[in-house]
Coordinates of C-alpha atoms and ligand atoms in Angstrom, one line a residue:
M1312 CA 6.2 -133.5 -6.5
G1313 CA 3.3 -131.8 -8.3
S1314 CA 0.8 -128.9 -7.5
K1315 CA 1.4 -129.0 -3.6
S1316 CA 5.3 -128.7 -3.8
T1317 CA 4.5 -125.6 -5.8
L1318 CA 2.2 -123.9 -3.7
Y1319 CA 4.2 -124.0 -0.8
A1320 CA 7.8 -123.2 -2.3
P1321 CA 9.4 -120.5 -0.6
C1322 CA 8.2 -117.0 -2.2
P1323 CA 11.6 -115.2 -3.4
P1324 CA 12.3 -112.1 -1.3
L1325 CA 11.0 -109.0 -2.2
P1326 CA 13.6 -106.2 -3.2
N1327 CA 15.1 -104.0 -0.4
V1328 CA 13.8 -100.7 -1.4
Q1329 CA 16.7 -98.7 0.4
E1330 CA 18.8 -100.5 -1.8
L1331 CA 16.7 -100.1 -4.4
V1332 CA 17.0 -95.9 -4.2
R1333 CA 20.9 -96.2 -3.3
T1334 CA 21.9 -97.9 -6.7
D1335 CA 19.3 -95.4 -8.7
P1336 CA 17.5 -92.6 -7.0
F1337 CA 14.9 -92.5 -9.6
Q1338 CA 13.9 -96.0 -10.3
V1339 CA 10.4 -96.8 -9.0
P1340 CA 9.5 -100.6 -10.4
E1341 CA 6.2 -101.4 -11.8
T1342 CA 5.4 -103.2 -9.2
Y1343 CA 5.2 -100.4 -6.7
I1344 CA 3.4 -98.2 -9.1
R1345 CA -0.5 -97.8 -8.1
N1346 CA -3.5 -98.2 -10.4
E1347 CA -4.5 -94.7 -11.9
E1348 CA -8.1 -94.9 -10.5
D1349 CA -6.5 -95.1 -6.9
I1350 CA -4.2 -92.3 -7.4
A1351 CA -7.3 -90.1 -9.2
K1352 CA -8.7 -90.7 -5.6
D1353 CA -6.0 -88.6 -3.6
A1354 CA -7.9 -85.5 -4.7
D1355 CA -9.4 -86.1 -1.5
L1356 CA -6.4 -84.9 0.2
C1357 CA -7.4 -82.6 3.3
P1358 CA -4.4 -80.9 4.7
H1359 CA -6.5 -78.1 6.4
L1360 CA -8.1 -80.8 8.9
S1361 CA -4.6 -81.8 10.4
S1362 CA -5.1 -79.3 13.0
E1363 CA -8.4 -80.6 14.2
V1364 CA -7.1 -84.3 15.2
P1365 CA -7.6 -84.2 18.8
I1366 CA -4.3 -84.0 21.2
I1367 CA -4.9 -85.6 24.6
D1368 CA -2.9 -85.0 27.7
F1369 CA -1.7 -88.3 29.1
S1370 CA -0.8 -87.4 32.5
L1371 CA -4.5 -85.9 32.9
L1372 CA -5.8 -88.9 31.4
S1373 CA -4.2 -91.2 33.7
K1374 CA -5.3 -89.3 36.7
G1375 CA -8.8 -90.1 35.6
H1376 CA -9.7 -86.4 34.9
K1377 CA -13.2 -86.4 33.3
E1378 CA -12.5 -83.3 30.6
E1379 CA -9.7 -85.8 29.5
L1380 CA -11.8 -88.9 29.2
R1381 CA -14.6 -86.8 27.6
K1382 CA -12.0 -85.9 24.8
L1383 CA -10.9 -89.6 24.5
D1384 CA -14.2 -90.7 24.2
Q1385 CA -14.9 -88.0 21.7
A1386 CA -11.4 -88.8 19.9
C1387 CA -12.3 -92.6 19.4
K1388 CA -15.4 -91.8 18.3
E1389 CA -14.8 -89.1 15.6
W1390 CA -11.3 -89.9 14.8
G1391 CA -9.9 -93.2 15.7
F1392 CA -6.6 -91.5 15.8
F1393 CA -5.8 -88.7 18.2
Q1394 CA -2.0 -87.6 19.6
V1395 CA -1.1 -88.1 23.2
V1396 CA 1.3 -85.6 24.9
N1397 CA 2.9 -85.6 28.3
H1398 CA 3.0 -89.6 28.2
G1399 CA 6.3 -89.5 30.5
V1400 CA 8.6 -91.2 28.4
A1401 CA 11.7 -89.5 28.8
T1402 CA 13.3 -88.1 25.9
E1403 CA 16.6 -89.9 26.1
V1404 CA 14.7 -93.0 26.0
T1405 CA 13.0 -92.0 22.6
K1406 CA 16.2 -90.4 21.2
G1407 CA 17.9 -93.6 22.0
L1408 CA 15.9 -95.5 20.1
K1409 CA 15.8 -92.8 17.1
N1410 CA 19.5 -92.7 17.2
A1411 CA 20.2 -96.5 17.3
A1412 CA 17.6 -97.2 14.4
E1413 CA 19.2 -94.4 12.3
K1414 CA 22.7 -96.1 12.6
F1415 CA 21.1 -99.7 12.1
F1416 CA 19.6 -98.4 8.8
E1417 CA 22.5 -96.9 7.8
L1418 CA 24.4 -100.5 7.7
P1419 CA 25.2 -101.8 4.6
L1420 CA 22.6 -104.4 3.1
E1421 CA 24.7 -107.3 4.1
D1422 CA 25.2 -106.3 7.7
K1423 CA 21.0 -105.6 8.1
N1424 CA 20.5 -108.8 6.4
K1425 CA 22.4 -110.6 9.3
I1426 CA 18.7 -110.2 11.0
A1427 CA 16.8 -110.7 8.0
M1428 CA 13.2 -112.0 8.2
P1429 CA 13.3 -115.7 7.2
P1430 CA 10.7 -116.6 4.7
N1431 CA 7.0 -117.4 5.7
D1432 CA 7.8 -115.4 9.1
I1433 CA 6.6 -111.7 10.4
Q1434 CA 9.4 -111.1 12.4
G1435 CA 12.9 -109.5 11.6
Y1436 CA 14.2 -107.4 9.0
G1437 CA 13.0 -107.2 5.2
H1438 CA 9.0 -108.0 4.3
S1439 CA 6.7 -110.0 4.9
H1440 CA 5.5 -111.8 1.9
V1441 CA 2.4 -110.3 0.0
D1442 CA 1.4 -111.6 -3.1
H1443 CA -1.8 -109.6 -4.4
K1444 CA -1.2 -106.2 -4.3
V1445 CA 0.9 -103.4 -4.9
L1446 CA 4.3 -103.1 -3.1
D1447 CA 5.0 -100.7 -0.5
W1448 CA 8.0 -98.4 -0.8
S1449 CA 9.4 -99.2 2.5
D1450 CA 11.5 -101.9 4.5
K1451 CA 10.9 -102.8 8.2
L1452 CA 12.4 -104.3 11.3
V1453 CA 9.5 -106.3 13.0
L1454 CA 9.7 -107.9 16.2
V1455 CA 7.2 -109.3 18.8
V1456 CA 8.5 -107.8 22.0
Y1457 CA 6.4 -108.8 24.6
P1458 CA 5.6 -111.6 26.1
H1459 CA 9.0 -112.7 26.4
Q1460 CA 8.7 -116.2 25.2
Y1461 CA 7.4 -115.0 21.6
R1462 CA 11.2 -113.4 21.2
K1463 CA 13.1 -114.7 18.0
P1464 CA 16.5 -113.9 19.4
D1465 CA 18.0 -114.5 16.0
V1466 CA 16.4 -111.6 14.5
W1467 CA 17.2 -109.1 16.9
P1468 CA 19.7 -106.6 16.5
P1469 CA 22.8 -106.4 18.6
T1470 CA 23.4 -103.8 21.2
P1471 CA 22.9 -100.8 21.7
F1472 CA 19.7 -101.1 19.1
K1473 CA 18.4 -104.2 21.4
E1474 CA 18.7 -102.3 24.2
A1475 CA 17.0 -99.6 23.1
I1476 CA 14.3 -101.2 21.8
E1477 CA 13.8 -103.1 25.4
T1478 CA 13.9 -100.0 27.2
Y1479 CA 11.2 -98.0 24.8
S1480 CA 9.1 -101.3 24.7
S1481 CA 8.8 -101.7 28.3
E1482 CA 7.8 -97.8 28.6
L1483 CA 5.3 -98.4 26.0
R1484 CA 3.9 -101.2 27.7
R1485 CA 3.0 -99.0 30.4
V1486 CA 1.7 -96.4 28.1
G1487 CA -0.6 -98.9 26.0
E1488 CA -1.9 -100.1 29.4
Q1489 CA -2.7 -97.0 30.8
L1490 CA -4.8 -96.0 27.6
L1491 CA -6.6 -99.6 27.9
G1492 CA -7.3 -98.5 31.4
S1493 CA -9.0 -95.1 30.1
L1494 CA -10.6 -96.9 27.3
S1495 CA -12.1 -99.2 29.8
L1496 CA -13.5 -96.6 32.0
I1497 CA -15.0 -94.5 28.9
M1498 CA -16.9 -97.8 28.2
G1499 CA -18.1 -98.1 31.7
M1500 CA -16.0 -100.7 33.1
E1501 CA -13.7 -101.3 35.7
K1502 CA -10.0 -99.7 34.8
D1503 CA -8.3 -103.3 34.3
T1504 CA -11.5 -104.9 32.2
L1505 CA -9.9 -104.5 28.5
L1506 CA -6.4 -105.2 29.5
G1507 CA -7.9 -108.5 31.2
L1508 CA -9.9 -109.4 28.0
H1509 CA -6.4 -109.8 26.1
Q1510 CA -5.5 -112.8 28.7
E1511 CA -2.0 -111.9 27.3
L1512 CA -0.8 -108.7 26.2
V1513 CA 0.8 -109.1 23.1
Q1514 CA 3.3 -106.3 21.9
P1515 CA 5.3 -105.9 18.6
L1516 CA 7.3 -103.0 17.6
S1517 CA 7.9 -102.2 13.8
V1518 CA 10.4 -100.2 13.0
A1519 CA 9.9 -99.0 9.2
Y1520 CA 12.2 -96.9 6.7
Y1521 CA 10.6 -95.4 4.0
P1522 CA 13.3 -94.3 1.5
Q1523 CA 12.8 -91.0 -0.7
C1524 CA 10.8 -91.6 -3.6
S1525 CA 11.2 -89.8 -7.0
M1526 CA 7.5 -90.6 -7.7
P1527 CA 5.8 -89.8 -4.7
D1528 CA 2.3 -89.4 -6.1
K1529 CA 2.5 -93.2 -7.5
A1530 CA 4.0 -95.0 -4.6
L1531 CA 2.8 -95.2 -0.9
G1532 CA 5.2 -96.0 1.7
L1533 CA 2.1 -98.3 3.3
S1534 CA -1.2 -99.1 1.5
A1535 CA -4.1 -98.3 3.1
H1536 CA -5.3 -100.3 5.9
S1537 CA -6.7 -100.8 9.3
D1538 CA -4.6 -102.1 12.5
K1539 CA -6.0 -105.6 13.5
G1540 CA -4.9 -105.5 16.9
S1541 CA -6.8 -103.5 19.7
L1542 CA -4.7 -100.3 19.8
G1543 CA -1.6 -99.1 18.1
I1544 CA 1.0 -96.2 18.9
V1545 CA 3.2 -94.8 16.6
M1546 CA 6.3 -92.4 17.1
Q1547 CA 7.0 -90.1 14.4
E1548 CA 10.0 -87.9 13.6
D1549 CA 9.6 -84.3 13.8
D1550 CA 10.9 -83.4 10.4
V1551 CA 9.0 -85.7 7.6
T1552 CA 5.2 -86.1 7.3
G1553 CA 3.8 -89.3 5.9
L1554 CA 1.3 -90.7 7.9
Q1555 CA -2.2 -89.8 6.8
I1556 CA -5.7 -91.2 7.8
K1557 CA -9.4 -91.4 6.5
H1558 CA -11.6 -89.1 8.0
R1559 CA -15.4 -88.5 6.6
G1560 CA -13.8 -89.7 3.2
K1561 CA -10.8 -87.7 2.9
W1562 CA -7.0 -88.1 3.4
V1563 CA -5.7 -85.9 6.6
P1564 CA -2.1 -85.8 7.1
I1565 CA -1.1 -86.4 10.8
E1566 CA 1.6 -83.4 11.5
P1567 CA 4.1 -84.5 13.6
I1568 CA 4.3 -82.6 17.0
S1569 CA 7.6 -82.8 19.1
D1570 CA 7.3 -85.8 22.0
A1571 CA 3.9 -86.6 21.2
F1572 CA 2.8 -90.2 20.0
V1573 CA 0.0 -90.8 17.7
V1574 CA -2.3 -93.5 19.1
N1575 CA -5.3 -95.5 17.1
V1576 CA -8.3 -97.5 17.5
G1577 CA -7.3 -100.8 16.2
D1578 CA -10.1 -103.5 15.0
I1579 CA -10.5 -105.0 18.1
I1580 CA -11.4 -102.2 20.0
E1581 CA -14.2 -101.3 17.3
I1582 CA -15.6 -104.9 17.5
W1583 CA -15.7 -104.6 21.6
S1584 CA -17.4 -101.5 21.4
N1585 CA -19.8 -102.6 19.2
G1586 CA -18.7 -99.8 16.3
K1587 CA -18.6 -96.8 19.1
Y1588 CA -15.0 -96.3 18.6
K1589 CA -13.5 -96.7 14.8
S1590 CA -10.5 -98.7 13.9
I1591 CA -9.6 -95.8 10.7
E1592 CA -7.9 -96.7 7.4
H1593 CA -4.6 -95.0 7.2
R1594 CA -1.9 -94.9 4.7
V1595 CA 1.8 -93.7 4.5
V1596 CA 2.7 -91.3 1.6
T1597 CA 6.4 -91.1 0.4
N1598 CA 8.6 -88.2 0.1
E1599 CA 10.5 -86.9 -2.5
S1600 CA 13.7 -85.8 -1.0
K1601 CA 13.8 -87.2 2.6
A1602 CA 13.6 -90.6 4.2
R1603 CA 11.3 -91.2 7.0
I1604 CA 11.5 -93.9 9.7
S1605 CA 8.8 -94.5 12.5
Y1606 CA 8.3 -96.7 15.3
S1607 CA 4.7 -98.5 15.6
T1608 CA 3.8 -100.2 18.9
F1609 CA 0.7 -102.6 18.3
Y1610 CA -1.2 -104.3 21.4
L1611 CA -2.7 -107.3 20.5
P1612 CA -4.8 -110.6 22.6
H1613 CA -3.9 -113.6 22.9
Q1614 CA -4.9 -115.8 19.9
N1615 CA -7.4 -117.7 21.5
V1616 CA -9.4 -114.9 23.0
E1617 CA -13.1 -114.9 21.4
I1618 CA -13.7 -111.1 20.4
E1619 CA -17.4 -110.2 20.3
P1620 CA -19.3 -106.8 21.2
L1621 CA -19.2 -106.1 25.1
N1622 CA -22.6 -106.5 26.3
Q1623 CA -23.0 -103.0 28.0
M1624 CA -21.7 -101.5 24.5
V1625 CA -24.3 -103.4 22.6
L1626 CA -27.2 -102.1 25.0
E1627 CA -25.9 -98.5 24.8
S1628 CA -25.6 -98.9 20.8
P1629 CA -28.7 -97.6 18.8
G1630 CA -31.2 -100.8 18.4
S1631 CA -29.0 -102.8 21.3
Q1632 CA -28.0 -105.3 18.8
P1633 CA -24.6 -106.6 17.9
L1634 CA -23.0 -105.3 14.8
Y1635 CA -20.0 -108.2 14.8
K1636 CA -19.9 -111.9 15.0
K1637 CA -18.1 -113.7 17.6
V1638 CA -14.3 -114.9 16.1
M1639 CA -11.3 -116.2 17.9
Y1640 CA -8.6 -113.6 17.4
G1641 CA -6.3 -116.4 15.9
D1642 CA -8.8 -116.9 13.1
Y1643 CA -9.4 -113.6 12.7
L1644 CA -5.8 -112.8 11.9
K1645 CA -5.7 -115.7 9.8
Q1646 CA -8.8 -115.1 7.9
T1647 CA -7.8 -111.3 7.1
K1648 CA -4.6 -112.3 6.3
K1649 CA -6.0 -114.3 3.3
M1650 CA -8.4 -111.7 2.3
R1651 CA -7.4 -109.6 -0.9
S1652 CA -9.2 -106.5 -0.1
E1653 CA -7.5 -103.6 0.3
G1654 CA -8.1 -100.8 3.2
K1655 CA -10.6 -102.2 6.1
A1656 CA -12.8 -104.1 3.8
H1657 CA -12.0 -107.2 5.9
V1658 CA -13.4 -106.0 9.1
I1659 CA -16.4 -105.8 7.4
E1660 CA -16.1 -109.1 5.8
V1661 CA -14.8 -111.1 8.4
A1662 CA -16.7 -109.8 11.3
K1663 CA -19.5 -107.5 10.7
I1664 CA -22.9 -108.9 10.8
A1665 CA -25.0 -107.7 7.6
T1666 CA -27.5 -105.5 8.3
Ligands
AKG2137 O1 4.6 -95.1 9.5 C1 3.3 -95.1 10.2 O2 3.3 -93.4 10.6 C2 2.4 -95.5 10.1 C3 2.6 -97.6 10.1 C4 1.1 -98.2 10.1 O3 0.5 -97.6 10.2 C5 1.6 -99.6 10.5 O4 2.7 -100.3 10.5 O5 0.4 -100.5 10.8
FE2_2138 FE1 -1.2 -99.1 10.8

């Protein structure tokens, strides 16, 4: 016995936030309240810049239209975020997922907990454990959908939610691969290069439920972070704004556009592009009167892939020097997970070369 067993004792599960609100809509436990300093920084909110977040026509992009590719390059350089329209995913598919998810979150907790995330795991319904920061005002269902062999059938919901996830994710695989193709082109490579560099395109889906919150300025639905994969695609609901991105030191809300997806550059594209394309900090704020559900698809490389700035991106950058060290993707994930830093300081600490 002794210290080792204490260290590895399973962490107690975090509270279910939806249930907290159901039992008392006005309670916000201390563990969710941000520190004063952080809250004071919210004066940097800039809603009027929302209309400037780039919008890209996916169907033109897929056909290789020069102007759309130029817009993509600009969006990834200046914003790290953009919305895509005309993505070709049928409304029945997106609606199908939204309807099924809404029904799932309405179930009693004991039913939802039939697919609870086991301790020390990242798949299933609940929260992956965090021991170092203010808690997020949300519950999540996280599933690795592709490749098939990473699936954990015990934490998948039953039909019809299961089918809706399958259908949506297979469509999103096509959209993600196509976007990686367009990114390869604007990085001066063959269309299939970035996809190939993943060795295996790992694709998790995170369905997040952000309950209403009686203290929206004190608790965040999701604290500031950057995504650790190559790309992320978020489907938002039409009627609740929550996602905000850091643009030139200010928080800019991403206003939902009906039938659009929000796409963002992750840390790995930032490293591959030697910092030309930016993995931007983002967060989700809470809403006093409405719950919000979001659907985030992530694309990640195989954990044994060595990530480093690509040659031609180094050559075209000022000074022609790599700005990031070589790091194995699995190690990158492990190291960044251990870190207590907020936001995207982990990219700097783990991969960036001091200049
Ligand atoms: O809920 C959202 O809009 C964004 C979620 C997100 O950024 C994430 O899960 O990494
Ligand atoms: Fe994110």
